[in-house]
Coordinates of C-alpha atoms in Angstrom, one line a residue:
X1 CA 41.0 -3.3 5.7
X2 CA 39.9 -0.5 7.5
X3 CA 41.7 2.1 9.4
X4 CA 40.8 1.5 13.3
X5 CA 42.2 -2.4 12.2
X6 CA 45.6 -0.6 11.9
X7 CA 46.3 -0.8 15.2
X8 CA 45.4 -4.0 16.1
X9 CA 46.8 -7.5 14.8
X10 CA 50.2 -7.4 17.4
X11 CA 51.6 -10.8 18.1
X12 CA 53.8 -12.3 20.3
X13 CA 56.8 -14.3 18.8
X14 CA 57.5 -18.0 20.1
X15 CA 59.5 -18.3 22.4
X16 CA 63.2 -19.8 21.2
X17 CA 63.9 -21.8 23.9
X18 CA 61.5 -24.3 25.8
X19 CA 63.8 -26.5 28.0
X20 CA 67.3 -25.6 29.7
X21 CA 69.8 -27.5 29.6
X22 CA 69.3 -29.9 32.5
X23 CA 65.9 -29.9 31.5
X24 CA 67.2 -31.5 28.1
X25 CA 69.5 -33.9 29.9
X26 CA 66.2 -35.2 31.5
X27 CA 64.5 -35.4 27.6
X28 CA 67.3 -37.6 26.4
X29 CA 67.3 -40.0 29.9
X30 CA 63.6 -40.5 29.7
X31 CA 64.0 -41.3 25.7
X32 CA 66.3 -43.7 25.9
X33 CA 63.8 -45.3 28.4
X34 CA 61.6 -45.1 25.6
X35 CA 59.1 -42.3 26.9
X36 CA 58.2 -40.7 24.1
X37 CA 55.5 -39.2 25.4
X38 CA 58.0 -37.2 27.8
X39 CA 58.6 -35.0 25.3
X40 CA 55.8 -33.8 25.0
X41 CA 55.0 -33.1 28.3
X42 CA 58.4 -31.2 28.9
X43 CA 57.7 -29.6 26.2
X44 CA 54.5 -28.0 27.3
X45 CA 55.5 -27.4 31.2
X46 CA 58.2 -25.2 29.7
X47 CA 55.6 -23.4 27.4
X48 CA 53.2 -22.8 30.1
X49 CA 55.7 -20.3 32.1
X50 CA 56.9 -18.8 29.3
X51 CA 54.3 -16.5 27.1
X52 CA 53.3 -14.0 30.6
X53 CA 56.6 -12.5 31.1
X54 CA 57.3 -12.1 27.6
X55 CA 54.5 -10.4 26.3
X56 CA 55.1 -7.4 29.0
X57 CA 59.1 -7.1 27.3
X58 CA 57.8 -7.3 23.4
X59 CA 55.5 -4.7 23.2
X60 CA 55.9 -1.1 23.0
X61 CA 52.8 0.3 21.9
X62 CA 51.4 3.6 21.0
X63 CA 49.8 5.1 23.8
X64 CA 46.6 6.3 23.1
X65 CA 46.3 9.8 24.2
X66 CA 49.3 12.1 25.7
X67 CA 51.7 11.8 22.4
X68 CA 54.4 9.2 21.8
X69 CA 57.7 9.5 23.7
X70 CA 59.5 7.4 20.5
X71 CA 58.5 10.5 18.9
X72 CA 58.1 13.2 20.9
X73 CA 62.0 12.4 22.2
X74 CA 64.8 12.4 20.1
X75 CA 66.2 9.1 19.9
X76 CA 70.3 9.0 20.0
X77 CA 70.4 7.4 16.3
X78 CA 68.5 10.9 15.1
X79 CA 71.1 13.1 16.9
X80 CA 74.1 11.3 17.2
X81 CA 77.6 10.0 14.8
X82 CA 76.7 6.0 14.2
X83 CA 79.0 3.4 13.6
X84 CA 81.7 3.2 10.5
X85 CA 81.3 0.7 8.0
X86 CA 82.0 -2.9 8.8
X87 CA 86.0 -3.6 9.7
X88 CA 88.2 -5.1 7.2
X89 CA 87.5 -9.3 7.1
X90 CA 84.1 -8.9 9.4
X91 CA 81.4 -11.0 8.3
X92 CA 77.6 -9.7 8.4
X93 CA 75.7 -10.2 11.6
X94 CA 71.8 -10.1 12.6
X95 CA 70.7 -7.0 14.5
X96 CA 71.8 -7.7 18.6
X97 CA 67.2 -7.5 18.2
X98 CA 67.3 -10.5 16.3
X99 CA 69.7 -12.8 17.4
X100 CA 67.3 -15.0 19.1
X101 CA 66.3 -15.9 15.3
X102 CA 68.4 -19.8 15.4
X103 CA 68.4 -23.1 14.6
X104 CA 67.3 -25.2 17.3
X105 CA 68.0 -28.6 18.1
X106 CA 64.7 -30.8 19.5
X107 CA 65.9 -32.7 22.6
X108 CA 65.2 -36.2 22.5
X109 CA 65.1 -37.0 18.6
X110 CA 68.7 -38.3 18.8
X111 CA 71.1 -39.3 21.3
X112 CA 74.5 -37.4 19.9
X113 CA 74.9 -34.2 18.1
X114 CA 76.8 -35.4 15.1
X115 CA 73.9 -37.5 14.1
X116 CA 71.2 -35.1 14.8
X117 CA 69.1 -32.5 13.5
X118 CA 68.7 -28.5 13.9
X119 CA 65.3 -27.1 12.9
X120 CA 65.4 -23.7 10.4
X121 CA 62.8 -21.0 12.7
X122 CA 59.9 -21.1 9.9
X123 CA 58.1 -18.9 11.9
X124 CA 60.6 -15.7 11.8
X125 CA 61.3 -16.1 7.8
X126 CA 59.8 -14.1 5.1
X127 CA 59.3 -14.5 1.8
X128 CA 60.8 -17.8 0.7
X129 CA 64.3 -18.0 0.7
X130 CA 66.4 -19.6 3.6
X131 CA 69.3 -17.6 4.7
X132 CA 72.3 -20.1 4.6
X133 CA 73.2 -19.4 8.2
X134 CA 69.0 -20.5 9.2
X135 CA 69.0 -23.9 7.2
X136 CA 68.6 -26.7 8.6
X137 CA 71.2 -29.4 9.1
X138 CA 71.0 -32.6 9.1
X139 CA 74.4 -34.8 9.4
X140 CA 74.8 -38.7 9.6
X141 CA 78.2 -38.7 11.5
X142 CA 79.1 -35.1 11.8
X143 CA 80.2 -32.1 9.5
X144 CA 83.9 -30.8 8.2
X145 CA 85.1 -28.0 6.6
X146 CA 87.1 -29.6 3.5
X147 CA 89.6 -27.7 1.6
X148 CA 88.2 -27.6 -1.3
X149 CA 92.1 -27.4 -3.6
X150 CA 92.3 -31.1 -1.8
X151 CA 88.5 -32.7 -2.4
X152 CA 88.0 -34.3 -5.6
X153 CA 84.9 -35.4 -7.4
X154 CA 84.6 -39.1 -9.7
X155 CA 82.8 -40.2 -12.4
X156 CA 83.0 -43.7 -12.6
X157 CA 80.8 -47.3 -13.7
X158 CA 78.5 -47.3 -17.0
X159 CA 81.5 -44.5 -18.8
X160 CA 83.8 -44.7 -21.3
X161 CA 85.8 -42.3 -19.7
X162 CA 86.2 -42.5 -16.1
X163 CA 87.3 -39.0 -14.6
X164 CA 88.5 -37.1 -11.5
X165 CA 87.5 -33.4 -11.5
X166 CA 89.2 -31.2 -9.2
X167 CA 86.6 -28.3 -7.9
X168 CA 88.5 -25.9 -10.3
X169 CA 87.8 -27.8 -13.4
X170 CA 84.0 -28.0 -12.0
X171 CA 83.4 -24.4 -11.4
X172 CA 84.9 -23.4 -14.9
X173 CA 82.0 -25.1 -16.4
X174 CA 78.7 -23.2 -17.6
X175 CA 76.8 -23.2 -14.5
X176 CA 73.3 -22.8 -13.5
X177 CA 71.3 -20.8 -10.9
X178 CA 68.2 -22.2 -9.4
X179 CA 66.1 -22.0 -6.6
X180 CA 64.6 -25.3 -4.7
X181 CA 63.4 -26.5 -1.4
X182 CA 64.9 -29.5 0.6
X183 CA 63.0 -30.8 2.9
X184 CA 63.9 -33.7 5.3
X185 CA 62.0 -36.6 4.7
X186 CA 61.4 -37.1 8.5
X187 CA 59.8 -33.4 8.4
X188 CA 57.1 -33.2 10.8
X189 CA 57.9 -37.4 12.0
X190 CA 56.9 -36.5 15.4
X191 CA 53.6 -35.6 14.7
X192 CA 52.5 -38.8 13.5
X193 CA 51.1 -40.8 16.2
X194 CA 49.8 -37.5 18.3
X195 CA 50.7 -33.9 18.6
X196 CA 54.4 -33.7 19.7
X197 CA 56.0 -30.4 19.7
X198 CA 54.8 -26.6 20.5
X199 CA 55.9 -24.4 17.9
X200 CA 56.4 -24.4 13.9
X201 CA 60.3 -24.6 14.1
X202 CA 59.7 -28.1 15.3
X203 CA 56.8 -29.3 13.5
X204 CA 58.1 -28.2 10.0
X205 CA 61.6 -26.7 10.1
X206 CA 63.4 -29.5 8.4
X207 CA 62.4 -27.8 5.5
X208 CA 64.2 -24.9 3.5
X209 CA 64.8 -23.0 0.1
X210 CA 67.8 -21.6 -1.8
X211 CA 69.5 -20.8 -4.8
X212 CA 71.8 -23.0 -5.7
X213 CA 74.7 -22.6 -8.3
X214 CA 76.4 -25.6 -10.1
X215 CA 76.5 -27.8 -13.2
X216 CA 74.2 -30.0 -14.0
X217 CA 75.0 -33.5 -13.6
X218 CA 73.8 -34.7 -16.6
X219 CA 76.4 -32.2 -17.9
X220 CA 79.2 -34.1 -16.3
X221 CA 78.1 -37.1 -17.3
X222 CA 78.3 -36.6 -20.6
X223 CA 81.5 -35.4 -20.9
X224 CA 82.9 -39.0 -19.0
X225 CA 80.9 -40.7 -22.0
X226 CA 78.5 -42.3 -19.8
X227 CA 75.7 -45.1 -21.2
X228 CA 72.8 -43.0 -20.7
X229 CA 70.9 -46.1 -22.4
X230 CA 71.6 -48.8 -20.2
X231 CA 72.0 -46.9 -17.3
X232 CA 69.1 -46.7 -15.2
X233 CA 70.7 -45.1 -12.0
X234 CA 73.0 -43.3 -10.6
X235 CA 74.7 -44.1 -7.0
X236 CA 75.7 -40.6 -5.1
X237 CA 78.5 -40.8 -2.8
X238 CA 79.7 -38.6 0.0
X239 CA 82.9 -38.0 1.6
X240 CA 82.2 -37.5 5.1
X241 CA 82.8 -40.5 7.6
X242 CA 79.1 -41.9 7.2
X243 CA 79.7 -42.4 3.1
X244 CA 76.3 -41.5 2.7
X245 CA 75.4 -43.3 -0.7
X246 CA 72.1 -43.0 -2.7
X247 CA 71.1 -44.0 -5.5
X248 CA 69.0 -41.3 -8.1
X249 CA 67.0 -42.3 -11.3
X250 CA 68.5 -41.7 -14.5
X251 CA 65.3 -40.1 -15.9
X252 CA 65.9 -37.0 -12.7
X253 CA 69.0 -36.8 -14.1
X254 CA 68.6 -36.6 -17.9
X255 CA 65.9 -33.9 -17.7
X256 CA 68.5 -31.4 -16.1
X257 CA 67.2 -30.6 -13.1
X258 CA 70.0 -32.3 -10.7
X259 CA 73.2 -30.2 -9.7
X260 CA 76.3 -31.0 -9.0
X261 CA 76.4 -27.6 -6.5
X262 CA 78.9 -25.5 -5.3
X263 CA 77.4 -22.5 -4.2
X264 CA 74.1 -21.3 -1.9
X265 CA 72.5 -17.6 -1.9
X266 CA 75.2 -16.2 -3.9
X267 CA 78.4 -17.1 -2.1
X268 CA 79.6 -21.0 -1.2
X269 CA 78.4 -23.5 0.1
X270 CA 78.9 -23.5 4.0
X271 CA 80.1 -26.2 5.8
X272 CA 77.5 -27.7 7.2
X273 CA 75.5 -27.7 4.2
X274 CA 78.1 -29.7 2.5
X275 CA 80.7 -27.4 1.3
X276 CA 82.9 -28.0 -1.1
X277 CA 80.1 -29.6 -3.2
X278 CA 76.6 -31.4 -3.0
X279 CA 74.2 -32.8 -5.1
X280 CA 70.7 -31.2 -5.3
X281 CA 67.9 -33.3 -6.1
X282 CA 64.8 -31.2 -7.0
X283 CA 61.7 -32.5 -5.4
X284 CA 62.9 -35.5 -3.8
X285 CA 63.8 -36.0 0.1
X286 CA 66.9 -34.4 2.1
X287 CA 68.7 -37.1 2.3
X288 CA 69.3 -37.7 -1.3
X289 CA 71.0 -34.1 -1.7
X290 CA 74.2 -35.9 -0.6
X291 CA 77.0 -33.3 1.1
X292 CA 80.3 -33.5 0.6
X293 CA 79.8 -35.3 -2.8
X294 CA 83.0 -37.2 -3.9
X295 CA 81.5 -40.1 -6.1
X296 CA 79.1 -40.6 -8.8
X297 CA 78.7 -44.1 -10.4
X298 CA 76.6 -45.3 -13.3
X299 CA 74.4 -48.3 -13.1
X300 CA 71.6 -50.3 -14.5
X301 CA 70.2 -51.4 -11.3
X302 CA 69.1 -49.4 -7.5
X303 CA 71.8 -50.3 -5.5
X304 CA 70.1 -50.7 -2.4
X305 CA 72.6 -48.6 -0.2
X306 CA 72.3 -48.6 3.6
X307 CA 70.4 -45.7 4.3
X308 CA 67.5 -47.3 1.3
X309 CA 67.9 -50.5 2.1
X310 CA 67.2 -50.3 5.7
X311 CA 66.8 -46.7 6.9
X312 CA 64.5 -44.3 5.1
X313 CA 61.7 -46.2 4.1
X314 CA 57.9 -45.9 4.6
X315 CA 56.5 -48.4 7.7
X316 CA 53.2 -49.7 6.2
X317 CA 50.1 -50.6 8.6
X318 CA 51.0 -54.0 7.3
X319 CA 54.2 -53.7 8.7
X320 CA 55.9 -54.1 5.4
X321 CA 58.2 -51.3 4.3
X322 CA 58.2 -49.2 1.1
X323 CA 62.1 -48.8 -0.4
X324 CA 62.7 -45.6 -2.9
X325 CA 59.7 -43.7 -1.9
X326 CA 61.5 -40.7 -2.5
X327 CA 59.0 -37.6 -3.3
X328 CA 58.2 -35.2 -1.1
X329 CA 54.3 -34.9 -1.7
X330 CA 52.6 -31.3 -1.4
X331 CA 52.9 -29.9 1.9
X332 CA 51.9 -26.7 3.7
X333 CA 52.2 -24.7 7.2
X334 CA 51.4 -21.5 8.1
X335 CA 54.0 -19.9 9.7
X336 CA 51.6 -17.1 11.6
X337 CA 49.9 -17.3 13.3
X338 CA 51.5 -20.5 14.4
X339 CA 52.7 -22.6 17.8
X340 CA 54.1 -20.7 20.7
X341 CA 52.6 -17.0 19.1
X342 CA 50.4 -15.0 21.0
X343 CA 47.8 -12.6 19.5
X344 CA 47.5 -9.6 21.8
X345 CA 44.4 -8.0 19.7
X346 CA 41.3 -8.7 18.5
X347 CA 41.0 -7.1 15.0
X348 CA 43.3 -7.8 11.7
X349 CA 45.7 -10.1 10.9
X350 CA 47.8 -11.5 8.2
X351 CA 47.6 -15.1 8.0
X352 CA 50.6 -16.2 6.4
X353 CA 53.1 -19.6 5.7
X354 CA 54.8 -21.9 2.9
X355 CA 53.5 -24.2 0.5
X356 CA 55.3 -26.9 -1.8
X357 CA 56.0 -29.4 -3.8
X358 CA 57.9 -32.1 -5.2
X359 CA 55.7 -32.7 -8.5
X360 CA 55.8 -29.1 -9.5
X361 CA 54.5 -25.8 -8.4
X362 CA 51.9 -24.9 -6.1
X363 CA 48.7 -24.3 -8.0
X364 CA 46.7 -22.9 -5.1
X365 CA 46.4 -22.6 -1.3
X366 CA 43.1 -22.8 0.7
X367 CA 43.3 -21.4 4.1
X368 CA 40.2 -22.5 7.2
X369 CA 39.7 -20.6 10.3
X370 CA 37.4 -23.0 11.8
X371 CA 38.9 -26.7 11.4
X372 CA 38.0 -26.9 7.8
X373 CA 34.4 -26.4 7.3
X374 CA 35.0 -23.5 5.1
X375 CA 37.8 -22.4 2.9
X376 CA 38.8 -19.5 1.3
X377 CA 41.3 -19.2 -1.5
X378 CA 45.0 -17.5 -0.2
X379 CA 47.2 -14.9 -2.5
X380 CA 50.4 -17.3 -3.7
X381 CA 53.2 -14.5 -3.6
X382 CA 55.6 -14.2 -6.5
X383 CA 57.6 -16.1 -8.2
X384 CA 55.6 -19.4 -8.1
X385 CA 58.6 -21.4 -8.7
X386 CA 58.8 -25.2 -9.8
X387 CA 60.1 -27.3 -6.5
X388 CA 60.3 -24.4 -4.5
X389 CA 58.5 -22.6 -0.6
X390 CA 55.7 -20.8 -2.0
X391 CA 54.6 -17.7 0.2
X392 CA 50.9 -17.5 0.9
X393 CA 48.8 -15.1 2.5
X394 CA 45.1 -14.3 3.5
X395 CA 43.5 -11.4 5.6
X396 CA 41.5 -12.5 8.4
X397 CA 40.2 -10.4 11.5
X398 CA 39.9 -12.5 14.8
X399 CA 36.8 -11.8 16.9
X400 CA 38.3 -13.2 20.0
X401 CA 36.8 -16.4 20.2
X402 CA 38.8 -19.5 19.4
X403 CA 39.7 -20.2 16.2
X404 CA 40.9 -23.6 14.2
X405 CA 43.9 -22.3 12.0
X406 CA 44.7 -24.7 8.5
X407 CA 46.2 -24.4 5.2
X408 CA 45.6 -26.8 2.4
X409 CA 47.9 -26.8 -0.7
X410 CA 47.4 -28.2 -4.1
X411 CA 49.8 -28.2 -7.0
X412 CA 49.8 -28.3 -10.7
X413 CA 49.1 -32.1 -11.0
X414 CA 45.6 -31.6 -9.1
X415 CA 47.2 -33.3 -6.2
X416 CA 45.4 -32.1 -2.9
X417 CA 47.4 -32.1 0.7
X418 CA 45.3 -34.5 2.6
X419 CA 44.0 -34.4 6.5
X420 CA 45.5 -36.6 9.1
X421 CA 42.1 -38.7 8.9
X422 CA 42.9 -39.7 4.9
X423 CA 46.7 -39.9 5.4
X424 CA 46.3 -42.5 8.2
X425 CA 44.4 -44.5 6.7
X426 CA 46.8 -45.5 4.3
X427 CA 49.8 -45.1 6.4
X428 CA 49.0 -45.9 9.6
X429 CA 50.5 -44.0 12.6
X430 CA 53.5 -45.4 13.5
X431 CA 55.4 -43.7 10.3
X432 CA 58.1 -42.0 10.6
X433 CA 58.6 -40.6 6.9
X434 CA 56.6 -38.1 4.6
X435 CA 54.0 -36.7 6.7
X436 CA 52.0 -34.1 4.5
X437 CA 49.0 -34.0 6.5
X438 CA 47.1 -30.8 7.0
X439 CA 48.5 -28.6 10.1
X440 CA 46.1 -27.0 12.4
X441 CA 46.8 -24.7 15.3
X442 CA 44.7 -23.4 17.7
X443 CA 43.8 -19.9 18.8
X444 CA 42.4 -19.9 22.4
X445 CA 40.6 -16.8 23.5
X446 CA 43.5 -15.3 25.4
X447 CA 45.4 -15.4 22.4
X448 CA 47.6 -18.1 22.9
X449 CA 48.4 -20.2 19.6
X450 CA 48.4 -24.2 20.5
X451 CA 49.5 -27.1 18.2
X452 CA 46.6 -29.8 18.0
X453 CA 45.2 -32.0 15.4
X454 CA 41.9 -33.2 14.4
X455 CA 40.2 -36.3 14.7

């Protein structure tokens, strides 16, 4: 990189909000009509207006001759007494400069809140942990906040010794600490059929990493004398008013991955990500991870549960569905320069975003800059974990011309993250599940960052 580059590379973060309110009133009328396409088109009429005014707000750049005032002037946090340290019982909060940093919800994708979805802003992240206050939610019929001296966890079916744990008897067990993605399994579902949504939060923010602290379920299992031979499966139950129940594979289980958890980043759970306990399920969709986990029960059969039995399976071109199709395949986005940004320069930039998945690590990330013709190999930041974001990045210095933005992953079992072309020719395009297809974003000559895809 060379010195004049320095001062180039600005952008212009995405915009947080694209519709107002009445505007998403009008989403959710024209969706129940069954105008999907309305979403889209909202979507981009509220884009179009808002880019101009905020670049002028954003940027506060060094002039170039005369001497910089941020400088040159004392600023009242140099010269002045600054505030105390934080009041008894406060709680950490986001500089007042970043609170537009949220979880959004996408209008249109469901018709009440409690059943709905908020997006995790993939495109303001670094590195490749989620703080718990950005993850995404996804709930079925609503979140609580159980107390957790009431909730009670139960080990029942294929055991000698049926128990009921309370969540002090849990947490004095030897834990473990480990850090995983979860990842919806309807991540990135609107894209299938045509480009949908603006920005990165929408495309791929049902999608994020933590450490999570618990005991291993296999752990538990053992000590209710369970029949690890003839039990095949497992059948995961949750206590909110949806009893989400899937069933998990023994073999997940015996290896020692899956978690009985109890806490996230080094504190609890939160409520909406199913505090006082949840299941983690390395590798394998969202919806499996069930929240507010009450029940285990050992069998020697699936137990084809309503949400496997009927919801959350893959629609075939056939029109057959797929049941248990679990896995989330390797996937990758990059997070900047992404949907909504503006590049205010020509010169250097730092092309970065996440890899993952669900068979392993991420062995390597290729990153194009025109459509895919040619590749070039990205840095994987540290730690490369197993089942777990991996950070990329790649220089690149943009002449000003437009620009075809991709990022292809491929993990440790050679697996390599296909184009829309070869995923839709197996799956169709009227999917709604496990979309892993390469992202591409344009970069117009005025800088502006669009979401297409390729033929």
């Amino acid at each position: 990189m060379k010195q004049e580059d320095l001062s180039s590379g600005r952008i212009l973060k995405a915009p947080e909000n694209f519709l107002s309110r009445e505007g998403i009133k009008t989403v959710f009328a024209e969706a129940k009509n069954g105008r999907r396409n309305f979403i889209r088109s909202a979507f981009a009429a509220a884009v179009a207006g808002a880019a101009a005014p905020a670049a002028l707000a954003q940027g506060n750049p060094v002039p170039s001759e005369g001497g910089d005032p941020n400088i040159l002037t004392l600023p009242e946090h140099s010269k002045g007494l600054g505030q105390g340290v934080s009041a008894e019982g406060s709680y950490g909060q986001p500089s007042k400069f970043e609170t537009n940093v949220q979880r959004r919800q996408s209008p249109g994708l469901t018709q009440t809140t409690q059943a709905s979805v908020s997006f995790a802003p993939l495109q303001s992240l670094f590195g490749i942990v989620t703080p718990s206050v950005l993850h995404f939610e996804r709930h079925h019929k609503g979140w609580w906040d159980i107390d957790p001296s009431k909730h009670r966890f139960m080990i029942n079916g294929m055991v000698k010794n049926p128990k009921v744990l309370t969540m002090d008897e849990i947490m004095r067990l030897p834990s473990v600490s480990r850090f995983h993605f979860i990842e919806c399994g309807a991540n990135t579902a609107a894209e299938w059929g045509n480009v949908a949504v603006p920005t990165c939060q929408y495309t791929h923010g049902m999608i994020s990493c933590s450490e999570f602290t618990g005991v291993p379920l296999i752990t538990l299992l053992e000590l209710a004398g369970a029949d690890l031979k003839n039990g095949k499966f497992v059948l995961a139950e949750g206590a909110d008013g949806s009893s989400m129940t899937r069933t998990i594979p023994m073999s997940l289980i015996t290896s020692g991955e899956v978690i009985v958890a109890y806490g996230q980043n080094g504190e609890m759970l939160r409520p909406e990500n199913g505090y006082p306990l949840r299941l983690i399920v390395p590798g394998v969709q969202g919806v499996s991870w069930v929240k507010y986990l009450r029940r285990v029960e050992v069998g020697d059969k699936p137990y084809a549960a309503k949400d496997e039995a009927i919801h959350y399976m893959d629609l075939q071109p056939d029109g057959t569905h797929r049941p248990y199709s679990n896995l989330q395949e390797c996937k990758s986005v990059v997070t900047t320069p992404s949907g909504g940004q503006v590049l205010l320069d020509k010169g250097f930039y730092n092309i970065t975003g996440l890899a993952w998945s669900g068979k392993g690590k991420v062995k390597k990330v290729d990153v194009s800059v025109d459509g895919g013709r040619n590749w070039r190999q990205a840095r994987l930041e540290t730690p490369v974990l197993s089942k777990a974001l991996t950070r990329f990045n790649i220089d690149w210095v943009w002449d000003g011309k437009p620009a075809l933005i991709q990022s292809r992953a491929t993990d440790d079992t050679g697996y390599v993250q296909p184009t829309y072309k070869q995923l839709r020719a197996v799956r169709g395009t009227r999917s709604i599940y496990h979309n892993n297809a390469i992202q591409s974003w344009l970069v117009q000559e005025n800088g502006e960052v669009k979401n297409v895809q390729l033929s």
